[in-house]
Coordinates of C-alpha atoms and ligand atoms in Angstrom, one line a residue:
M214 CA 0.0 0.2 0.1
I215 CA 1.4 3.8 -0.3
I216 CA 0.2 5.9 2.3
L217 CA 1.0 9.4 2.2
G218 CA 2.6 10.9 5.8
I219 CA 1.7 15.1 7.0
E220 CA 3.9 15.7 9.9
T221 CA 3.4 19.2 11.2
S222 CA 2.7 19.7 15.0
C223 CA 5.6 21.3 15.3
D224 CA 7.7 23.7 13.6
E225 CA 8.3 21.7 11.0
T226 CA 6.3 21.3 7.9
A227 CA 6.7 17.5 6.7
V228 CA 5.1 15.2 4.0
S229 CA 6.2 12.0 3.1
I230 CA 5.4 9.4 0.6
I231 CA 5.9 5.1 1.5
E232 CA 5.1 2.1 -0.4
A233 CA 4.8 -0.5 2.6
H234 CA 3.6 -4.3 1.8
E235 CA 3.1 -6.8 4.7
H236 CA 4.0 -10.1 3.6
A237 CA 2.7 -13.6 5.4
G238 CA 5.7 -15.5 7.6
S239 CA 8.3 -13.1 6.4
P240 CA 8.8 -9.0 7.6
A241 CA 7.1 -6.0 5.9
T242 CA 9.1 -4.3 3.5
V243 CA 9.1 -0.4 3.1
R244 CA 10.4 2.1 0.3
V245 CA 10.7 5.3 0.7
L246 CA 9.2 7.4 -2.0
A247 CA 9.7 11.0 -1.2
H248 CA 10.5 12.8 2.1
E249 CA 9.7 16.6 1.8
L250 CA 10.7 19.0 5.1
I251 CA 10.9 22.6 5.6
S252 CA 12.6 23.3 8.8
Q253 CA 11.1 26.5 10.3
T254 CA 13.7 26.8 13.1
A255 CA 15.5 29.9 11.3
V256 CA 11.6 30.9 11.7
H257 CA 11.6 31.0 15.5
A258 CA 15.4 31.1 16.5
P259 CA 14.9 35.4 16.6
F260 CA 12.6 34.5 19.2
G261 CA 14.2 31.8 21.4
G262 CA 10.7 29.1 21.2
V263 CA 8.2 28.3 19.0
F264 CA 5.3 30.8 18.2
P265 CA 2.3 28.7 17.5
M266 CA 0.9 31.4 15.6
M267 CA 3.6 31.8 13.5
A268 CA 4.0 27.9 12.9
K269 CA 0.6 28.1 11.6
R270 CA 1.3 30.7 9.1
E271 CA 3.7 28.9 7.8
H272 CA 2.3 25.2 7.9
S273 CA 0.0 26.7 5.4
K274 CA 2.1 28.1 3.3
N275 CA 4.5 24.7 2.4
L276 CA 1.4 22.6 2.6
V277 CA 0.5 22.6 -0.9
P278 CA 4.8 22.9 -2.8
L279 CA 5.6 20.1 -0.3
L280 CA 2.4 17.8 -1.6
E281 CA 3.6 18.5 -4.9
R282 CA 7.7 17.8 -4.4
A283 CA 6.0 14.6 -2.7
L284 CA 3.8 13.7 -5.6
T285 CA 6.8 14.4 -8.4
T286 CA 9.2 12.7 -7.0
A287 CA 6.9 9.8 -5.9
D288 CA 5.4 9.8 -9.3
I289 CA 2.6 9.3 -8.8
L290 CA 0.8 12.3 -9.6
P291 CA -0.6 11.6 -12.8
D292 CA -1.0 14.8 -15.1
A293 CA 1.8 17.5 -13.4
T294 CA 0.0 19.7 -15.9
N295 CA -3.2 19.8 -16.3
A296 CA -3.7 20.7 -20.1
T297 CA -6.9 20.1 -20.6
N298 CA -8.1 22.1 -17.6
T299 CA -7.0 25.3 -19.1
N300 CA -9.6 28.0 -17.3
K301 CA -7.8 26.5 -13.9
H302 CA -11.7 25.9 -12.5
I303 CA -12.4 22.9 -10.0
P304 CA -16.1 21.8 -9.3
T305 CA -18.2 24.1 -7.2
Q306 CA -19.2 21.1 -4.8
S307 CA -15.1 20.7 -4.2
A308 CA -14.4 24.7 -3.8
E309 CA -17.2 24.4 -1.3
L310 CA -15.7 21.7 0.6
I311 CA -12.0 23.1 0.6
S312 CA -13.1 26.8 2.1
T313 CA -15.8 25.5 4.7
I314 CA -12.5 22.4 5.4
L315 CA -10.3 25.1 5.9
T316 CA -11.8 28.4 7.1
R317 CA -9.8 28.7 9.0
E318 CA -6.6 28.6 7.1
P319 CA -7.9 30.6 4.2
E320 CA -4.2 31.0 2.6
L321 CA -3.7 27.2 2.8
A322 CA -7.1 27.2 1.4
V323 CA -5.9 29.5 -1.5
H324 CA -3.3 27.0 -2.4
V325 CA -5.6 23.9 -2.4
Q326 CA -7.7 25.5 -5.0
A327 CA -4.9 26.1 -7.1
F328 CA -3.5 22.4 -6.4
F329 CA -6.9 20.9 -7.6
A330 CA -7.4 23.2 -10.4
K331 CA -4.6 21.9 -12.2
H332 CA -4.9 18.4 -10.8
T333 CA -7.5 16.9 -11.5
N334 CA -6.5 13.1 -11.0
V335 CA -6.1 10.9 -8.1
P336 CA -2.9 9.2 -6.8
A337 CA -2.4 6.1 -6.2
I338 CA -2.9 6.4 -2.5
D339 CA -4.6 4.4 -0.1
L340 CA -4.2 5.9 3.2
I341 CA -3.5 9.4 3.9
S342 CA -1.6 9.5 7.9
V343 CA -1.4 12.6 10.2
T344 CA -0.4 13.9 13.2
V345 CA -3.4 14.7 15.9
G346 CA -1.2 15.1 18.4
P347 CA 0.6 15.4 20.5
G348 CA 2.0 18.9 19.7
L349 CA 0.9 22.4 19.5
E350 CA -3.0 22.7 18.6
P351 CA -3.1 25.4 15.8
A352 CA 0.4 24.2 14.4
L353 CA -1.9 20.5 14.3
W354 CA -5.1 21.8 13.1
V355 CA -3.3 22.9 9.5
G356 CA -2.0 19.5 9.0
I357 CA -5.7 17.8 10.1
N358 CA -8.0 20.0 7.8
F359 CA -5.4 19.6 4.9
G360 CA -5.5 15.8 5.6
A361 CA -8.9 16.0 5.7
V362 CA -9.2 18.0 2.7
L363 CA -7.6 15.7 0.8
S364 CA -8.9 12.6 2.4
R365 CA -12.6 14.2 1.4
L366 CA -11.3 15.3 -2.8
W367 CA -9.6 12.0 -3.1
N368 CA -12.0 9.7 -1.6
I369 CA -8.9 8.2 0.7
P370 CA -8.7 6.7 4.2
L371 CA -7.2 9.2 7.0
H372 CA -6.0 7.4 9.7
Q373 CA -5.1 9.5 13.0
A374 CA -1.6 9.7 13.5
N375 CA 0.2 9.6 17.4
H376 CA 3.5 11.7 16.7
M377 CA 5.4 9.9 19.8
E378 CA 4.3 6.9 17.6
G379 CA 6.0 7.8 14.6
H380 CA 9.6 8.9 16.9
I381 CA 8.9 5.3 18.1
V382 CA 8.7 3.3 14.5
S383 CA 10.8 6.4 13.4
A384 CA 13.6 3.9 14.5
L385 CA 12.4 0.9 12.6
M386 CA 12.7 2.5 9.5
P387 CA 15.8 0.9 8.0
T388 CA 18.5 3.3 5.8
D389 CA 18.3 1.8 2.6
A390 CA 14.7 2.1 2.3
L391 CA 15.5 5.4 1.4
T392 CA 16.4 4.0 -1.5
K393 CA 15.4 0.5 -2.6
T394 CA 12.3 -1.9 -0.7
T395 CA 14.1 -2.9 2.2
P396 CA 12.2 -5.5 4.9
L397 CA 11.7 -2.6 8.1
T398 CA 13.7 -3.3 10.8
D399 CA 12.4 -6.7 13.0
L400 CA 11.8 -5.9 16.5
A401 CA 12.4 -8.2 19.3
L402 CA 9.4 -8.0 21.7
P403 CA 9.3 -6.8 24.8
A404 CA 11.0 -3.6 23.7
I405 CA 11.4 -0.5 26.1
A406 CA 11.1 3.1 24.3
L407 CA 12.7 6.0 25.2
L408 CA 11.3 9.4 24.1
I409 CA 13.3 13.2 24.3
S410 CA 12.2 15.5 22.6
G411 CA 11.6 19.3 22.7
G412 CA 8.4 18.8 24.1
H413 CA 8.4 15.0 25.4
T414 CA 10.9 12.8 28.2
E415 CA 8.6 9.6 28.4
L416 CA 9.2 5.7 28.8
V417 CA 7.6 3.4 27.3
L418 CA 6.8 -0.6 26.7
V419 CA 5.9 -1.8 23.3
E420 CA 4.7 -5.0 24.5
K421 CA 3.7 -5.4 20.6
L422 CA 4.1 -3.2 17.9
G423 CA 1.0 -0.7 17.4
S424 CA -0.1 -0.7 21.4
Y425 CA 1.9 0.8 23.9
K426 CA 2.1 1.7 27.5
L427 CA 3.3 4.2 29.1
I428 CA 6.1 3.6 32.2
G429 CA 7.3 7.4 33.1
Q430 CA 8.0 10.6 32.1
T431 CA 8.9 14.0 32.9
R432 CA 7.4 15.7 35.7
D433 CA 8.1 19.0 34.6
D434 CA 10.3 19.9 31.3
A435 CA 11.4 17.9 28.7
V436 CA 15.2 17.0 28.3
G437 CA 15.2 18.7 24.8
E438 CA 13.3 21.9 27.0
A439 CA 16.1 22.4 29.3
F440 CA 18.9 22.1 26.6
D441 CA 16.9 24.4 25.2
K442 CA 16.7 26.9 28.9
V443 CA 20.4 25.5 29.9
A444 CA 21.1 27.1 26.0
R445 CA 19.5 30.5 27.2
I446 CA 20.9 30.7 30.4
L447 CA 24.2 30.4 28.5
G448 CA 23.7 33.0 26.0
L449 CA 23.3 30.6 23.9
P450 CA 20.4 31.0 20.5
Y451 CA 17.8 28.8 20.1
P452 CA 17.5 25.6 19.5
G453 CA 19.6 25.1 22.5
G454 CA 20.3 21.1 22.3
P455 CA 23.3 21.5 19.3
E456 CA 24.6 24.6 20.7
I457 CA 25.3 23.4 24.5
S458 CA 26.9 20.1 23.0
K459 CA 29.6 22.8 21.0
L460 CA 30.6 24.2 23.6
A461 CA 30.8 21.1 25.9
A462 CA 33.4 19.5 23.4
Q463 CA 35.2 22.0 24.6
H464 CA 35.4 21.1 27.9
N465 CA 38.1 18.4 28.6
P466 CA 37.1 15.7 30.4
S467 CA 40.4 14.8 31.6
Q468 CA 41.0 17.7 33.5
P469 CA 39.3 18.6 36.9
L470 CA 35.6 19.9 36.7
P471 CA 36.0 24.2 37.8
I472 CA 32.6 23.7 38.4
P473 CA 30.6 22.4 41.7
A474 CA 29.0 18.8 39.8
L475 CA 25.4 19.3 38.9
P476 CA 22.5 17.5 40.6
R477 CA 21.4 14.1 38.8
P478 CA 17.8 14.8 39.2
M479 CA 15.6 11.7 40.6
L480 CA 18.3 9.3 39.7
H481 CA 17.4 6.6 42.0
S482 CA 13.7 7.3 42.8
K483 CA 12.4 3.9 42.4
D484 CA 9.9 4.7 39.1
F485 CA 10.3 5.6 36.3
D486 CA 9.9 10.1 35.5
F487 CA 12.2 12.3 35.3
S488 CA 12.2 15.9 36.0
C489 CA 14.6 18.3 35.1
A490 CA 13.4 21.6 36.1
G491 CA 15.5 21.1 39.1
L492 CA 18.6 20.5 37.3
K493 CA 17.8 23.8 34.7
T494 CA 17.1 25.9 38.0
A495 CA 21.3 25.0 39.3
V496 CA 22.9 25.9 36.0
L497 CA 20.4 29.2 36.5
Y498 CA 21.8 29.7 40.1
L499 CA 25.1 28.8 39.5
V500 CA 25.5 30.8 36.8
Q501 CA 23.9 34.2 38.6
K502 CA 25.9 33.2 41.9
L503 CA 29.7 32.9 39.4
N504 CA 28.3 36.1 38.0
A505 CA 28.3 37.9 40.9
E506 CA 31.9 36.7 41.3
L507 CA 33.1 37.9 38.2
P508 CA 31.9 40.8 36.7
D509 CA 33.9 40.4 33.6
G510 CA 31.7 37.4 32.6
L511 CA 31.9 33.8 32.7
P512 CA 35.4 32.0 30.7
L513 CA 34.9 29.7 28.4
S514 CA 36.2 27.3 30.5
I515 CA 33.8 27.7 32.6
R516 CA 31.2 28.0 30.2
A517 CA 32.3 25.0 28.3
A518 CA 32.4 23.2 31.7
I519 CA 28.8 23.6 33.0
A520 CA 27.3 22.8 29.2
Y521 CA 29.7 20.0 29.5
D522 CA 28.6 18.5 33.1
F523 CA 24.8 19.9 32.1
E524 CA 24.9 17.1 29.1
Q525 CA 26.2 13.8 31.5
A526 CA 23.9 14.8 34.1
I527 CA 21.2 14.4 31.5
T528 CA 22.7 11.7 30.6
D529 CA 23.7 10.0 33.2
V530 CA 20.0 10.1 34.7
L531 CA 18.2 8.8 30.9
L532 CA 21.0 6.1 31.2
E533 CA 20.0 4.9 34.3
K534 CA 16.6 5.1 34.3
T535 CA 16.1 3.4 30.9
M536 CA 18.0 0.9 31.4
R537 CA 16.5 -0.2 34.8
A538 CA 13.5 -0.2 32.7
V539 CA 15.1 -2.7 30.5
D540 CA 15.7 -4.8 33.1
E541 CA 12.7 -4.4 35.1
Y542 CA 10.2 -5.2 31.9
A543 CA 12.5 -8.0 30.7
A544 CA 13.1 -6.2 27.4
H545 CA 14.5 -7.8 24.3
S546 CA 15.2 -4.9 22.7
L547 CA 15.3 -0.7 23.4
I548 CA 14.1 1.9 20.7
I549 CA 16.0 5.9 21.6
G550 CA 13.4 8.5 19.9
G551 CA 12.9 11.9 19.3
G552 CA 15.2 15.8 18.7
V553 CA 17.2 15.1 21.3
I554 CA 19.2 11.8 20.3
A555 CA 20.7 13.3 17.8
N556 CA 23.1 14.3 20.8
K557 CA 26.3 12.6 20.1
R558 CA 27.4 11.9 24.0
I559 CA 24.0 10.4 24.8
R560 CA 24.0 8.3 21.5
H561 CA 27.6 7.2 22.3
A562 CA 26.6 6.4 26.2
F563 CA 23.0 4.1 25.0
E564 CA 25.6 2.7 22.4
Q565 CA 28.2 1.7 25.0
A566 CA 25.8 0.5 27.8
A567 CA 23.8 -1.3 24.9
E568 CA 26.4 -3.3 23.9
H569 CA 26.1 -7.8 24.3
R570 CA 23.0 -6.5 26.2
I571 CA 20.4 -5.2 24.7
T572 CA 19.7 -4.6 20.6
L573 CA 19.6 -1.1 20.5
H574 CA 17.5 0.8 17.2
L575 CA 18.1 4.7 17.2
P576 CA 16.9 6.4 14.1
H577 CA 18.4 7.4 11.3
T578 CA 19.6 10.6 12.0
E579 CA 18.1 12.6 9.8
L580 CA 14.8 11.0 11.3
T581 CA 15.1 12.0 14.6
T582 CA 13.7 15.2 14.3
D583 CA 10.1 15.5 13.3
N584 CA 9.6 14.3 10.1
A585 CA 6.4 13.2 8.2
L586 CA 7.9 9.5 7.2
M587 CA 7.6 8.5 10.8
I588 CA 3.7 9.4 10.4
A589 CA 3.1 7.2 7.3
L590 CA 5.4 4.4 9.0
A591 CA 2.6 4.6 11.7
G592 CA -0.5 4.9 9.8
F593 CA 1.3 1.1 8.4
I594 CA 2.2 0.1 11.3
Q595 CA -1.6 1.0 12.6
K596 CA -3.2 -0.4 9.5
N597 CA -1.5 -4.2 9.6
H598 CA -0.3 -4.6 13.8
A599 CA -2.8 -2.9 16.0
R600 CA -5.7 -2.5 13.1
V601 CA -7.3 -0.2 14.5
V602 CA -7.0 2.6 11.8
T603 CA -9.7 4.9 11.0
D604 CA -10.7 4.7 7.8
T605 CA -13.4 6.5 7.6
I606 CA -13.4 8.9 4.9
A607 CA -12.4 12.4 7.1
A608 CA -14.1 11.2 10.4
P609 CA -14.6 14.6 12.5
M610 CA -11.2 15.0 14.1
S611 CA -9.7 17.2 15.9
A612 CA -5.9 18.2 17.3
Q613 CA -5.0 16.9 20.5
G614 CA -2.6 18.8 22.0
N615 CA -2.0 16.5 25.1
M616 CA -2.0 12.9 23.2
K617 CA -1.4 9.8 25.1
L618 CA 0.5 6.9 23.7
S619 CA -1.6 4.9 26.0
Ligands
KG4_895 O1 11.7 15.9 18.2 P1 12.2 17.3 17.8 O2 12.2 17.6 16.8 O3 10.3 18.3 18.2 C1 9.7 17.7 19.2 O4 8.8 16.7 19.2 O5 9.9 18.5 20.2 O6 13.0 17.7 19.0 C2 13.6 19.1 19.2 C3 14.8 19.3 20.7 C4 14.8 20.8 21.1 O7 14.7 20.8 22.1 C5 16.3 20.9 20.5 O8 17.0 21.2 21.5 C6 16.8 19.2 20.8 O9 15.6 18.8 20.2 N1 18.1 19.0 20.0 C7 18.7 18.9 20.6 C8 20.2 18.4 20.1 N2 19.9 18.4 18.6 C9 17.8 18.5 19.1 N3 19.2 18.1 22.3 C10 20.4 17.9 22.6 N4 21.1 17.8 21.8 C11 21.0 17.9 20.3 N5 22.7 17.6 19.5
ZN896 ZN1 9.2 15.4 18.2

């Protein structure tokens, strides 16, 4: 089957197309037909964070060009330029449907009208999978309404995808699938998934693909959020994760830390929850104290040491809790997903800990941040493993900012 994935939960607009098939007795196969994405990082960076209304505007602008590109790359757009429809009109009923569904996205409605005037044939797509949550609701709505319009006008079922399931299954997308039909990475079950992103920090038990149980989560800030906030305290630009890493790399780990060690919150708590707010506050107080003592500002060696120990504190807690969950649930494999796993130190720590102990699945670095391939794949998995796909044609859907996995 061919699946169109749409992702607009935060500051990435993404449209992907995959071809995936079930095979009795052997693993499902997958091939990426198109993988299109526009990151809004540069748009939000001057403001130090993601502004939901600005994200909504950017998604409205980007979705149709990305869809056109994806359909063209996948070569499933039968009439790229429709010579017969010279007057560029679409049936009144379709035009009304577009303006009704996209009432709150008038700019997107204009792009969609133009798209349907140009492309009158229905592409060979079997399922549309769109992120309905969790995420920023104004941003989510754009993707949902876009998916609903396509579903109605093309008469293709629409699946309500959970963004966090997307991050879990992103680790199962084989790199070779980008160029050829490849077996989907086999997941030995039960598995533990650690999800670390800008909005979430979750430990999830995967007993079977498509059904998930949340066993732990952050009680306050998410890990990515803590990276972003600590970066701001250290005067680094948004997004802070990669900036903290660059600064931390300037610290020589063979040298003793020139600062008091930062706390490792909830390292030994019996549950699988996390807390990052105290660590962030510890950095804030330390920086304030040092600034009072050093009127000329903090030297690079001190700032690098803070970044280094912050990164290490996060790594220590994530590793301890995750490996404990692996033991307690006798997991056969470990998945890590979400933007923060782009962090080399965290990646490396898990690679080392997993060696000889458990099969570790990390997403291809390109798939660590938000993308629509993972949303298309989540749609396929729900349809074929969990068999709970929403196969209504654009049944009323809502954005679910706090959507849960279980
Ligand atoms: O999954 P993602 O792209 O978006 C959300 O769904 O939130 O994650 C974005 C988060 C940001 O907080 C960003 O600072 C963090 O991932 N991040 C990193 C790194 N690259 C991105 N954190 C630590 N180290 C990195 N190299
Ligand atoms: Zn995400």
